[in-house]
Structure formats: C-alpha cells, structure tokens
C-alpha atoms as a PDB file:
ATOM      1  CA  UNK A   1       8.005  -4.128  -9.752  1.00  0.00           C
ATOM      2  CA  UNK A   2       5.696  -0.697  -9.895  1.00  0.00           C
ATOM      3  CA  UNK A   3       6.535   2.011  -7.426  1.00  0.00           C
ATOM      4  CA  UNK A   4       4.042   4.891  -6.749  1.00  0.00           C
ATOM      5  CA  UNK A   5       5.151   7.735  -5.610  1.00  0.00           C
ATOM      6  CA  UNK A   6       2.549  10.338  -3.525  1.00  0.00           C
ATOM      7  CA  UNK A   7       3.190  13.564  -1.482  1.00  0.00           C
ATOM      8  CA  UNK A   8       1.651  14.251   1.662  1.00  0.00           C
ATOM      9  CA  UNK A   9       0.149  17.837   1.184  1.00  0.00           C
ATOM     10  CA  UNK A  10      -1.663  16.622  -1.880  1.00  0.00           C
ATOM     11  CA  UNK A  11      -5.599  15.311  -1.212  1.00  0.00           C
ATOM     12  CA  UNK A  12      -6.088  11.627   0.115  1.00  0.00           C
ATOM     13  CA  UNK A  13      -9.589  11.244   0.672  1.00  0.00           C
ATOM     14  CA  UNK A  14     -11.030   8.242   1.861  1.00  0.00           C
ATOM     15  CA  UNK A  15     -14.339   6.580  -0.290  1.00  0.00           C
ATOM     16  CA  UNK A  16     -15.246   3.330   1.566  1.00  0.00           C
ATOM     17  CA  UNK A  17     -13.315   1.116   4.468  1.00  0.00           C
ATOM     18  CA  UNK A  18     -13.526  -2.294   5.914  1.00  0.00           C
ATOM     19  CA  UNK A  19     -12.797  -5.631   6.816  1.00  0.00           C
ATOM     20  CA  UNK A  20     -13.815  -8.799   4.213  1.00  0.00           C
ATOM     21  CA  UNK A  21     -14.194 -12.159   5.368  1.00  0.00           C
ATOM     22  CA  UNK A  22     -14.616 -14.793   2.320  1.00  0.00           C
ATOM     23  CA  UNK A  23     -18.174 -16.706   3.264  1.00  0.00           C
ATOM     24  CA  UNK A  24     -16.985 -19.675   1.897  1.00  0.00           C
ATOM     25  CA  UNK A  25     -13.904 -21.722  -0.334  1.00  0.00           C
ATOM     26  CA  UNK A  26     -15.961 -20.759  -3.636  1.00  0.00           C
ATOM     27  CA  UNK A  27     -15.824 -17.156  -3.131  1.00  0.00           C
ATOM     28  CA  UNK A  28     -13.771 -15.117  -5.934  1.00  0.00           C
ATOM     29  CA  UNK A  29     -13.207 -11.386  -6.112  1.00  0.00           C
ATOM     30  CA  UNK A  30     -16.020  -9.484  -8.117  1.00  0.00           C
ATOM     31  CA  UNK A  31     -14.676  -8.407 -11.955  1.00  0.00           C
ATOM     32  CA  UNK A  32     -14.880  -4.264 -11.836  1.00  0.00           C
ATOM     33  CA  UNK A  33     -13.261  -1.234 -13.103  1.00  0.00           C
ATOM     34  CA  UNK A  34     -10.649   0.154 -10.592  1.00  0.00           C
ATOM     35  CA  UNK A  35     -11.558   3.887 -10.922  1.00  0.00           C
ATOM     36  CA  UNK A  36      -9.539   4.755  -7.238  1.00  0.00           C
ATOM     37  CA  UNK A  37      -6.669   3.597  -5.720  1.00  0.00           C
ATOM     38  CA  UNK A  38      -7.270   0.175  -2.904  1.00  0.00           C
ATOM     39  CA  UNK A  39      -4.690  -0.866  -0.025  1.00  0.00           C
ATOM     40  CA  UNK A  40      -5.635  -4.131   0.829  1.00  0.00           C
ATOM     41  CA  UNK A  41      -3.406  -6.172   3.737  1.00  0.00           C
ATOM     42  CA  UNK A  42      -4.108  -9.874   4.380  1.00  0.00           C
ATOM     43  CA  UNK A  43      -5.019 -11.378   7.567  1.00  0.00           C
ATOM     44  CA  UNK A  44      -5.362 -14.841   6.471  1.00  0.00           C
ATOM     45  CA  UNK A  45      -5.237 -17.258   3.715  1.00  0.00           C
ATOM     46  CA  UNK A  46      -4.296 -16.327   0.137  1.00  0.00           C
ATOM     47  CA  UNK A  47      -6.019 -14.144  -2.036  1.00  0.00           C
ATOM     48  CA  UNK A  48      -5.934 -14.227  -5.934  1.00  0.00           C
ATOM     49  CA  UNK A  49      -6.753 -10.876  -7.550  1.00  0.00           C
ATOM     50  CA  UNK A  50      -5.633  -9.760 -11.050  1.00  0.00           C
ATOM     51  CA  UNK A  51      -4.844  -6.074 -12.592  1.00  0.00           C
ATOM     52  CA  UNK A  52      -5.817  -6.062 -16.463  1.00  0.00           C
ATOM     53  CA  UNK A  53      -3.316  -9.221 -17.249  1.00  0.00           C
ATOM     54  CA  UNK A  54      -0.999  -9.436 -14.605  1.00  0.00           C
ATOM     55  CA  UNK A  55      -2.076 -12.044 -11.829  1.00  0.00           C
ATOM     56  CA  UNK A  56      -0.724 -11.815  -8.089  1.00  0.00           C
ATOM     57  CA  UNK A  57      -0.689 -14.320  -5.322  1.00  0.00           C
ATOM     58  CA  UNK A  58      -1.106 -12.440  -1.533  1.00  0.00           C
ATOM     59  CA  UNK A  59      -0.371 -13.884   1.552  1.00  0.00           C
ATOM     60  CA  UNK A  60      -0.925 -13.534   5.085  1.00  0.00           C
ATOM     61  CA  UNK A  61       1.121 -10.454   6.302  1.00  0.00           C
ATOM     62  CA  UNK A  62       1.220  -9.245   2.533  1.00  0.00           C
ATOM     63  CA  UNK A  63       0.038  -5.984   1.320  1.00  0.00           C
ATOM     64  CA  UNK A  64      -1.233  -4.944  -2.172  1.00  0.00           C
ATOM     65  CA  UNK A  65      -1.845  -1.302  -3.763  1.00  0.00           C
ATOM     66  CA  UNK A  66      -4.244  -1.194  -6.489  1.00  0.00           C
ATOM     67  CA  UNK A  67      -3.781   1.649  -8.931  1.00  0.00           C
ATOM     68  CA  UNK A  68      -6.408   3.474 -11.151  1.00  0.00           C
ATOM     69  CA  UNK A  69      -7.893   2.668 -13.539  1.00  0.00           C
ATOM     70  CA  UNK A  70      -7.565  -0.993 -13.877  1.00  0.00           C
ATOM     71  CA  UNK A  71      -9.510  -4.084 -14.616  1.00  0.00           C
ATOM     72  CA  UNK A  72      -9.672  -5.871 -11.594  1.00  0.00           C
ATOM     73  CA  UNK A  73     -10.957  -9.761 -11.011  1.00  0.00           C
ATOM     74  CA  UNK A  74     -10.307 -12.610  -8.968  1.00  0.00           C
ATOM     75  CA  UNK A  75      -8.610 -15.448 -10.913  1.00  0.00           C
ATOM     76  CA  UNK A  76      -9.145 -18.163  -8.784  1.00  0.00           C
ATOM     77  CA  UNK A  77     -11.132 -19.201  -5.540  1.00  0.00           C
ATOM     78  CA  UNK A  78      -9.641 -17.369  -2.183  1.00  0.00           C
ATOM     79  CA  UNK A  79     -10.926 -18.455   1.280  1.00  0.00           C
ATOM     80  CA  UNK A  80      -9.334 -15.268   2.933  1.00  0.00           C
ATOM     81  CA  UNK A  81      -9.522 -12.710   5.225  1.00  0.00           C
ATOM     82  CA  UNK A  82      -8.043  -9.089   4.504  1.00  0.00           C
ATOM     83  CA  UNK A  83      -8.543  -5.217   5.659  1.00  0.00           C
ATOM     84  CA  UNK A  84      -9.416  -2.691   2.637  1.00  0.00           C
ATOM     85  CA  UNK A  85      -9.956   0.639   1.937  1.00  0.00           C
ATOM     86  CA  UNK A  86     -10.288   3.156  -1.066  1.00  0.00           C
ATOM     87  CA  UNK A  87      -9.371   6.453  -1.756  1.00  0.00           C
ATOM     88  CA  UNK A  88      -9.159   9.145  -4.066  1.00  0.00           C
ATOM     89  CA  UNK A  89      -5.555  11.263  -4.684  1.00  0.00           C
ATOM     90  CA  UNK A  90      -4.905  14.951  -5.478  1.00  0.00           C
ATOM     91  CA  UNK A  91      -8.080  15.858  -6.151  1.00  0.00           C
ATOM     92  CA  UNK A  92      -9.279  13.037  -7.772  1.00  0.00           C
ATOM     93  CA  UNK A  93      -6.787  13.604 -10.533  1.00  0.00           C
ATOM     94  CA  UNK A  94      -5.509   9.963  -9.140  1.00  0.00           C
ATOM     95  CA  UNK A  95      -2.080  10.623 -10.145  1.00  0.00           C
ATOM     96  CA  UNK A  96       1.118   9.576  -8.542  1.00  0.00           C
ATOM     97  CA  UNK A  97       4.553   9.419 -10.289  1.00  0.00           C
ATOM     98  CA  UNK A  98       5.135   5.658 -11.304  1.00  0.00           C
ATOM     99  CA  UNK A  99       8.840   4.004 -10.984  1.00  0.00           C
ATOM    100  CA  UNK A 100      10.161   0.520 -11.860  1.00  0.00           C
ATOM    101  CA  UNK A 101      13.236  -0.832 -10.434  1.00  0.00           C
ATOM    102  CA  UNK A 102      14.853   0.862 -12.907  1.00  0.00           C
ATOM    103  CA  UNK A 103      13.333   4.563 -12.381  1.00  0.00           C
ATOM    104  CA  UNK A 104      12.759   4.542  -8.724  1.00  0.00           C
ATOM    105  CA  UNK A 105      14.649   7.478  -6.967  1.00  0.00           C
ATOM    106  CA  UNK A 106      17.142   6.815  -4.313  1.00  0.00           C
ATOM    107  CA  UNK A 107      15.388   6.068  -0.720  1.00  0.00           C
ATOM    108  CA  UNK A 108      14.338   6.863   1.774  1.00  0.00           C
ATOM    109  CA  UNK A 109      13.683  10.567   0.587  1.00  0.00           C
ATOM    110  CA  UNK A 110      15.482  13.523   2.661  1.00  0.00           C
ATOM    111  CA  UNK A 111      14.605  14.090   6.193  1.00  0.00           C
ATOM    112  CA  UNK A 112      11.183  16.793   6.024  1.00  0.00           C
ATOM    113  CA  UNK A 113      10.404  15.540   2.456  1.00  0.00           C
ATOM    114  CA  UNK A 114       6.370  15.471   2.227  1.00  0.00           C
ATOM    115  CA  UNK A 115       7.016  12.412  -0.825  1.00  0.00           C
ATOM    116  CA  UNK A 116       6.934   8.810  -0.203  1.00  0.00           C
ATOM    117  CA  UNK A 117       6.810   5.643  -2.680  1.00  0.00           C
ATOM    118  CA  UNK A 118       5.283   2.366  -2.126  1.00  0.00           C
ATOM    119  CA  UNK A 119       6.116  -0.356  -3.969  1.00  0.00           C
ATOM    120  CA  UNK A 120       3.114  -2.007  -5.818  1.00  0.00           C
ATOM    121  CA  UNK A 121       3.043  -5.271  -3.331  1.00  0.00           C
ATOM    122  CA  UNK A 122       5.182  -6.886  -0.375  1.00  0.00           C
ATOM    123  CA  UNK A 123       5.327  -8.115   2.413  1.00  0.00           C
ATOM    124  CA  UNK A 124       4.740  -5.942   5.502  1.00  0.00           C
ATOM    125  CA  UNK A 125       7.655  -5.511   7.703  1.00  0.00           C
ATOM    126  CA  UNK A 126       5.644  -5.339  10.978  1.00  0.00           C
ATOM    127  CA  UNK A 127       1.925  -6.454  10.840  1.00  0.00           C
ATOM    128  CA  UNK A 128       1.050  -5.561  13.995  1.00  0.00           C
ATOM    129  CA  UNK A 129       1.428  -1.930  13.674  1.00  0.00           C
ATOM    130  CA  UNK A 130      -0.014  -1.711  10.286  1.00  0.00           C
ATOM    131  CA  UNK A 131      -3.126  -3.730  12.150  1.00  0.00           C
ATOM    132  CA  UNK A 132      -3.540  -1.432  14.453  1.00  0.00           C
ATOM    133  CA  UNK A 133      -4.264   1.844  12.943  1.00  0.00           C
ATOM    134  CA  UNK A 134      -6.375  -0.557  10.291  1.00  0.00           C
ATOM    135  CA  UNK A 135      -8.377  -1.646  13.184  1.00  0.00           C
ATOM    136  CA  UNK A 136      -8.505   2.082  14.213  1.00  0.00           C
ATOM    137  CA  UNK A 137      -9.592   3.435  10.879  1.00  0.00           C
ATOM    138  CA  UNK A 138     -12.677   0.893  11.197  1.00  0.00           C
ATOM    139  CA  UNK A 139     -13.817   2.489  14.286  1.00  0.00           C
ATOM    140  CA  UNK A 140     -13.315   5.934  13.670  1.00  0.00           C
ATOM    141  CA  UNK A 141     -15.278   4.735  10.465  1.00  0.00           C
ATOM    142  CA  UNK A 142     -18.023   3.152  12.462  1.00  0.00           C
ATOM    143  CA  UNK A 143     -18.284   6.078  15.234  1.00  0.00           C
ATOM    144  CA  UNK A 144     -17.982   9.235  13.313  1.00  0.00           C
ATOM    145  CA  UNK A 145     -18.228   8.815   9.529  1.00  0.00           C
ATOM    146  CA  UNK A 146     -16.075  11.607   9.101  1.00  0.00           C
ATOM    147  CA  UNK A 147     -14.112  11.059   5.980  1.00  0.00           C
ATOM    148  CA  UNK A 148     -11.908  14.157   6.998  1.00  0.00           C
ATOM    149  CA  UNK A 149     -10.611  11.894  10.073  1.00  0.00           C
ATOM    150  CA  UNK A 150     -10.951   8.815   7.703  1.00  0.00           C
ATOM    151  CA  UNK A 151      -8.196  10.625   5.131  1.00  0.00           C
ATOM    152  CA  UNK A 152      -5.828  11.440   7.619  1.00  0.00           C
ATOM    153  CA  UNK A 153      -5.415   7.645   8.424  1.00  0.00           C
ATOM    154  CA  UNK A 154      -5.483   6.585   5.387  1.00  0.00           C
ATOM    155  CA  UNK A 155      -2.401   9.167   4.797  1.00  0.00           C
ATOM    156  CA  UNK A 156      -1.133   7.909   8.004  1.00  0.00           C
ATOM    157  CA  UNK A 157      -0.891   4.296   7.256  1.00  0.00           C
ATOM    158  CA  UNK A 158       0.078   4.434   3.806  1.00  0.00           C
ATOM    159  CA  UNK A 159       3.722   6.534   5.230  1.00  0.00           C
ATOM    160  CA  UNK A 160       3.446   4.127   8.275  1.00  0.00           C
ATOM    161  CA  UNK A 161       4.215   1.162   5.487  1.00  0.00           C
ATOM    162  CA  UNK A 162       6.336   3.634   3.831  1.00  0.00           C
ATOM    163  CA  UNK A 163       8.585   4.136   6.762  1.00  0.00           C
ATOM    164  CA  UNK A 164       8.666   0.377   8.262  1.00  0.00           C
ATOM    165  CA  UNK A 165      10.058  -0.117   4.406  1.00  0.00           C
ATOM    166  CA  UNK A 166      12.942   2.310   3.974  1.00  0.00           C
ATOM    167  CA  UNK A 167      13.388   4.577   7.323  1.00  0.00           C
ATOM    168  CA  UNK A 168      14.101   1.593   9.430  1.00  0.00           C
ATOM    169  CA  UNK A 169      16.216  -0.121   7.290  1.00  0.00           C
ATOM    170  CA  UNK A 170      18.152   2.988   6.953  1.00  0.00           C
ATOM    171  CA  UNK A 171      18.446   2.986  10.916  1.00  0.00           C
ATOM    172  CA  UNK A 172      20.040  -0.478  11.342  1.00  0.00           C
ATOM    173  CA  UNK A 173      21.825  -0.798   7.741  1.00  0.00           C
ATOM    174  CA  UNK A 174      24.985   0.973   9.414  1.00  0.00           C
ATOM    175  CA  UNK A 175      26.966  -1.906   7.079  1.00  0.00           C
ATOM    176  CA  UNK A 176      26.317  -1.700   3.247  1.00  0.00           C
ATOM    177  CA  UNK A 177      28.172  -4.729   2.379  1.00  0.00           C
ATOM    178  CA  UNK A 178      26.554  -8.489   2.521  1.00  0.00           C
ATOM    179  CA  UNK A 179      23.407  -7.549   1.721  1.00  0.00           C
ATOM    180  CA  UNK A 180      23.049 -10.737   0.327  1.00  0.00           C
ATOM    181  CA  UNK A 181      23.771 -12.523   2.943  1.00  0.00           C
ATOM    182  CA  UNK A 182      21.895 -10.169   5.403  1.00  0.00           C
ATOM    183  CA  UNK A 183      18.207 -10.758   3.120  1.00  0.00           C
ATOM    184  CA  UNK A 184      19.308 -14.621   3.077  1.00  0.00           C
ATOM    185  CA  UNK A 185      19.191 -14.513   7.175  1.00  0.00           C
ATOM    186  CA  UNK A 186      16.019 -12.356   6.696  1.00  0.00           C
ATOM    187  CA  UNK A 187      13.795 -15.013   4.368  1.00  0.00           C
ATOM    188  CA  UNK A 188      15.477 -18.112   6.205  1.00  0.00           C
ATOM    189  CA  UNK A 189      13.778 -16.525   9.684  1.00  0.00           C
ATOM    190  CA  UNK A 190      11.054 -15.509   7.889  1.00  0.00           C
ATOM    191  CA  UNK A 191      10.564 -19.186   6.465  1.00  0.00           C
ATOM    192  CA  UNK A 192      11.315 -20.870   9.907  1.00  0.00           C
ATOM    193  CA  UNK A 193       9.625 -18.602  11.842  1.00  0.00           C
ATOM    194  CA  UNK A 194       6.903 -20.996  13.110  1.00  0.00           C
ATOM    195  CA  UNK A 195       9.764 -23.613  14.525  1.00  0.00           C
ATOM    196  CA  UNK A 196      11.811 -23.694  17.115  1.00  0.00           C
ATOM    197  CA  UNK A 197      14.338 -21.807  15.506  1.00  0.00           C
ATOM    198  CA  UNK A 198      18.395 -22.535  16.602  1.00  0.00           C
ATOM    199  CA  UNK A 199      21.412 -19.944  15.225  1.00  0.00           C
ATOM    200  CA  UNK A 200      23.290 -23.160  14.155  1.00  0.00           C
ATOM    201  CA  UNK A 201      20.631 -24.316  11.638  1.00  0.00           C
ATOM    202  CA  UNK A 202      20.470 -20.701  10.369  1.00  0.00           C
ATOM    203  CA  UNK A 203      24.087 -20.701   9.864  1.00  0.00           C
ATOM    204  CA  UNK A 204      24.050 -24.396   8.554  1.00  0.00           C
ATOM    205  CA  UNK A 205      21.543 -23.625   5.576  1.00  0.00           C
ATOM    206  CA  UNK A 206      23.574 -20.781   4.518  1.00  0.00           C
ATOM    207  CA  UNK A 207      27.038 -22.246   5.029  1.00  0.00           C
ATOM    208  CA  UNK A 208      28.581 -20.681   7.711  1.00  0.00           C
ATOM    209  CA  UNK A 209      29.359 -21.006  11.448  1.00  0.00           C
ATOM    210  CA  UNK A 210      27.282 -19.978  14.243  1.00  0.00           C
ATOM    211  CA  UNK A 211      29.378 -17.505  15.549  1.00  0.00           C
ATOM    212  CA  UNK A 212      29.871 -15.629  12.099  1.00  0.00           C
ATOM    213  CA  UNK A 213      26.374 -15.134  11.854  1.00  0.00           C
ATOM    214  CA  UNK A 214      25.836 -14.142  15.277  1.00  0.00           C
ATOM    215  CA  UNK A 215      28.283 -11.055  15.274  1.00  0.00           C
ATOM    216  CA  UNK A 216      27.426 -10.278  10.970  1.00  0.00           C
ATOM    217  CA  UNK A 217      24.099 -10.072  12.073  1.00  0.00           C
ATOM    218  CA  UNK A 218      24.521  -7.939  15.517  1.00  0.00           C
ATOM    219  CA  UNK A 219      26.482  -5.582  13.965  1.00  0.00           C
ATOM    220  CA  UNK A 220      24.573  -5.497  10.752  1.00  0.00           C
ATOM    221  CA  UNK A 221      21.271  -4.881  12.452  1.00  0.00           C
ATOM    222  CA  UNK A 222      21.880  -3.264  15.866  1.00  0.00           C
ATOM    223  CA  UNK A 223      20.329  -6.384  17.201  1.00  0.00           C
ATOM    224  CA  UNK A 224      21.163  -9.877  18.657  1.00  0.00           C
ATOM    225  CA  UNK A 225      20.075 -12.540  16.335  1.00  0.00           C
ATOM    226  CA  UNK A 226      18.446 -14.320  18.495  1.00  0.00           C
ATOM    227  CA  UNK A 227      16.269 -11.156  19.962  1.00  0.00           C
ATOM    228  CA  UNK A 228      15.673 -10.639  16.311  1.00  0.00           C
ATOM    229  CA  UNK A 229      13.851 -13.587  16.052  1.00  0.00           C
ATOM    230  CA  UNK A 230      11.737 -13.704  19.174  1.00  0.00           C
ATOM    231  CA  UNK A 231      10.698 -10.206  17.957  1.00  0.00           C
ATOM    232  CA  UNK A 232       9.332 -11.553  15.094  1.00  0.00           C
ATOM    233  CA  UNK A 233       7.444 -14.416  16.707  1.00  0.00           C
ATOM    234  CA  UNK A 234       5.635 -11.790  19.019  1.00  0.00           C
ATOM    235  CA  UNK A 235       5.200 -10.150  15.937  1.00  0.00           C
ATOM    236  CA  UNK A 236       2.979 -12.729  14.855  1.00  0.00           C
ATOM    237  CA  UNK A 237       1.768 -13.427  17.990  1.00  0.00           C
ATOM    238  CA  UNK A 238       0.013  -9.741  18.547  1.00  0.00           C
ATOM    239  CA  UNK A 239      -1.357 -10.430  14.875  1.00  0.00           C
ATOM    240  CA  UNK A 240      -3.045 -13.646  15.507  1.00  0.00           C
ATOM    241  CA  UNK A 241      -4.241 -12.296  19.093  1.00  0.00           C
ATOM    242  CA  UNK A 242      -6.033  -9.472  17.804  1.00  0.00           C
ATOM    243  CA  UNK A 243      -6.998 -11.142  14.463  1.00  0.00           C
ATOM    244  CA  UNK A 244      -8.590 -14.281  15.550  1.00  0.00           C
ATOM    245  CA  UNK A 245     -10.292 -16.524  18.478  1.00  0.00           C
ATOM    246  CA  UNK A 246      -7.159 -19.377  18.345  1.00  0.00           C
ATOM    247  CA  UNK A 247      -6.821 -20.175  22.068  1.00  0.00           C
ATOM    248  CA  UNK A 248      -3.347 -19.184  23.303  1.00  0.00           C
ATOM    249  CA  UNK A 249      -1.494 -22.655  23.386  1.00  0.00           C
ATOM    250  CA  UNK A 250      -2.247 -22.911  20.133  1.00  0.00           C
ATOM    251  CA  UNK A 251      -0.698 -19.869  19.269  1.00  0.00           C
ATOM    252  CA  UNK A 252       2.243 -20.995  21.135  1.00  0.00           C
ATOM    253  CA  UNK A 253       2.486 -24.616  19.445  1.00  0.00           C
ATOM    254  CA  UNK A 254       2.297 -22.688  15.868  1.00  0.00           C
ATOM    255  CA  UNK A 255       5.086 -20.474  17.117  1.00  0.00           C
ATOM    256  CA  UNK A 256       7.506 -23.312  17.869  1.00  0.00           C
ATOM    257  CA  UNK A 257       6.784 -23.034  21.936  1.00  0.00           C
ATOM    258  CA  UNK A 258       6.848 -26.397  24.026  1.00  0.00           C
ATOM    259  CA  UNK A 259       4.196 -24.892  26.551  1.00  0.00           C
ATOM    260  CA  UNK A 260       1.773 -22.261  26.598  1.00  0.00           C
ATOM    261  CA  UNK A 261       3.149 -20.777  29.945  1.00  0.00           C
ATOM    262  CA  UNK A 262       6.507 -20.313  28.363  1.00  0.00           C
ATOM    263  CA  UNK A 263       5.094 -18.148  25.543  1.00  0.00           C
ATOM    264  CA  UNK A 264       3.178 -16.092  27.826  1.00  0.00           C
ATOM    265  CA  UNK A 265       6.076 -15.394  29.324  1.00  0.00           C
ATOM    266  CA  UNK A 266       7.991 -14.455  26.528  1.00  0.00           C
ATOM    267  CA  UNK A 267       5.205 -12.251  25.585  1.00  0.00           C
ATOM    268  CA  UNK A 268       4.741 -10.141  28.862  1.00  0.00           C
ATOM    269  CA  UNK A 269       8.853  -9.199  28.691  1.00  0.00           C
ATOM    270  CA  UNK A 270       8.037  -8.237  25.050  1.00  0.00           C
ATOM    271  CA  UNK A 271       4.749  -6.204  25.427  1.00  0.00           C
ATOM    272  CA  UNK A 272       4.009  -5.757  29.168  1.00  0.00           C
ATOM    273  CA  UNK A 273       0.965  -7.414  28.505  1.00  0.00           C
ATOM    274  CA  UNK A 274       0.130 -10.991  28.975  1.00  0.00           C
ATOM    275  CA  UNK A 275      -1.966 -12.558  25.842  1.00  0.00           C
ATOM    276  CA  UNK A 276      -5.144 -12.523  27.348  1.00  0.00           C
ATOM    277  CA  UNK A 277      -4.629  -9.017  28.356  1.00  0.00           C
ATOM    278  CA  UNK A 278      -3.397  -8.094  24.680  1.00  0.00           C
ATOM    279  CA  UNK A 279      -6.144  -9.619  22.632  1.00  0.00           C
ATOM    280  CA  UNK A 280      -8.489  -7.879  25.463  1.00  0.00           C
ATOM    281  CA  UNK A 281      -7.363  -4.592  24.529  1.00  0.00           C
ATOM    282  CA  UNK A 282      -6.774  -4.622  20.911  1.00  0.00           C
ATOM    283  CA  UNK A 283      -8.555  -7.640  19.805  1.00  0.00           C
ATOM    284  CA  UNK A 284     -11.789  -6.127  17.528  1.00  0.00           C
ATOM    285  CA  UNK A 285     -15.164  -8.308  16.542  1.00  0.00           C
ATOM    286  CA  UNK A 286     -14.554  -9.791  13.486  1.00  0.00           C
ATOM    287  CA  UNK A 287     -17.554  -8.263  10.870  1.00  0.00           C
ATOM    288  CA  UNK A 288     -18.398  -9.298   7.285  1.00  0.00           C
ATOM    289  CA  UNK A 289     -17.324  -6.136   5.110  1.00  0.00           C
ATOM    290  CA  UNK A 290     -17.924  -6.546   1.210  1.00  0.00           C
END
C-alpha cells in the first residue's frame, strides 16, 4: 500500500467536480493520462479502474486517490455510481511525499501539524460525513464557480478522511493490545452488517463467549458493542437516504429490520430526524457528471 503525504498550507486547487452515474452495464472508464491528482468515493456498485499495471476493485463506501502522472483505464465493465473531483497540489508541482507500509511515519501526526497522509485506497470509516461535504462541494460548484471556495473543500475533505482514519482511532484505541482481535470484530460487523446482527454469533465466529466480547470491545472502543453496531447501520442508512430513491422499508429490510416503523424509530433516537425528514434535507438530485 502507497501513502501520500500533503500539508495543508501548500496549494490545493480544485480543476473539475462531480457526480458520475454509469449509463449502462457496458460502460468502462475512458483510457487517459492522469496529469492531476482524483479522489473518487463510491456510491454504488463496483468500479474497475487501473493505474499503469496495477488493477483495483472499489466498492460501495470505498475511496480511491489517483496520483499524477499515471495511465489510467477501466479494465472491465462497471455499472456504478461514484463522486469525483480533481485537483492540482503545491503549485502544480503535484508533489506529495510517498510512503509504503514500510516508510510511512508514525500516525496520526502531532496535535497543530499542517501534514496529513492518505493511504492510496480504503474503505471510508463514515460515509455519511464524507457524503456530505461531497454533496456540498457540488453545490457550491453549481452556485458560485469559485474554485477558491471549491479548494478549500477539497482541502477539507481530503483531512476529513484523514482524520476519520487515524484521529479517531487514536480517541477510542485507549488499549493497544488485541488488535487482532479488535479488526476481526470490525470486518465480522462490517460483513454482517445488513443482518440482524446478535453478540453471540459475533463471538461464535471468532471463538469466544458473548460476554468476553462485550466488555473487550466496550473497553477497547469507548462504546457498547451493540451501540457500535446500530451506529453503523444508520450509517448506511443516511447514505442510502441521501444517495438514492429506495423507499424506506426497503432500506429497513436490507438493514436486517423486521418492520419499517421499527427502523424509523431507531433512526429518529440516532439523528433526530425521521427518514423522510433526513433524505428531505440532505437528499440531492441525482445528475449525470462525466
């Protein structure tokens, strides 16, 4: 894995933002030189993209960074949805430090550091956030074409990912040990996250008993297991309110919820907001962006 490392008083100016939404299954990402760096994060499907040789698979809820100068093609057919946007760094001098695993400085950086590093691809840690200012970008895009105001959320959302990465885990990794066990817990949720998801078959899978995994995990993480995983599900559930049309119940169903009322429910003591209300207020029209 690639790490990129940028600092905050240096230039990020934004070329060109938007939204894409493949037309059809055949579509396949145009074959071009990379001469700027592009954040892309999916909203849907999968998309298969290349750099010179090396060929990556991205998922919903996965983000890429594309680093100048590149070849970059599509490999293979992606019906897919995913926000974009390009910019130029330091000038146009395009030139961040680059780590591997085995380079990368210890993180997160001091408190008041202006640096940050991004790893080359993942998965991001909360969506909806990272959504949000997308979604704003867009507008401010659409309203004022000012790429002054453009840069500055670019620059925002790019230490946004940064900090949901490293800053936060800092805040609830109070225990250093298990971390093994701790990512296994992680990924299992993270695989199970659209059932109806009990403790016992969490500790089951990984071979231990309920009520070790319920205190590990509440003291390794600050937070109850089982909060920890409804958090995720609204998670999802503010992504796929403001990202799509899918009528609510459905939304609940894919979420592992026997009704629709007691989702909503779930939902308001999360957000304050019932779904309706939430997709009313962040929910954008979807536009064909190429």
């Amino acid at each position: 894995m690639n790490y990129a490392e940028f600092d905050s008083d240096q230039n990020f100016v934004s070329s060109i933002v938007g939204k894409f939404i493949a037309p059809n299954r055949e579509w396949i990402h145009m074959s071009r030189m990379l001469l700027d760096f592009e954040f892309i994060v999916m909203t849907k499907g999968t998309l298969y993209i290349a750099e010179n040789n090396k060929k990556y698979e991205l998922h919903e809820g996965e983000w890429m960074l594309c680093c100048p100068p590149c070849h970059q093609y599509g490999y293979k057919t992606s019906l897919c949805e995913f926000y974009w946007f390009h910019f130029s760094y330091n000038d146009n001098q395009n030139d961040p430090i680059i780590y591997n695993d085995n380079t990368k400085p210890h993180l997160p950086f001091d408190i008041g550091s202006k640096k940050f590093v991004l790893p080359k691809y993942g998965k991001v840690p909360s969506l909806d956030r990272i959504l949000i200012l997308m979604k704003q970008l867009l507008d401010c895009d659409r309203r004022y074409r000012n790429i002054n105001l453009n840069s500055c959320y670019i620059n925002l959302i790019l230490n946004e990912l940064y900090s949901q990465l490293y800053l936060t885990e800092t805040d609830i990794s109070k225990d250093q040990g298990n971390d093994q066990l701790y990512t296994d817990i992680l990924d299992y949720v993270s695989w199970r996250i659209h059932d109806n998801l009990k403790v016992n078959e969490i500790a089951d899978h990984l071979g231990f008993n309920a009520k070790y995994i319920t205190t590990f995990f509440k003291h390794r993480s600050g937070l109850p297991i089982k909060q920890y995983i409804m958090r995720e599900k609204m998670n999802l559930a503010k992504a796929r309110l403001s990202e799509s049309d899918t009528p609510v119940g459905v939304i609940a169903m894919e979420l592992g919820f026997s009704d629709s009322q007691g989702f909503s429910n779930t939902f308001r003591k999360f957000t304050g907001q019932s779904p309706s209300a939430y997709r009313n207020t962040y929910g954008l029209n979807r536009e064909y962006h190429v």
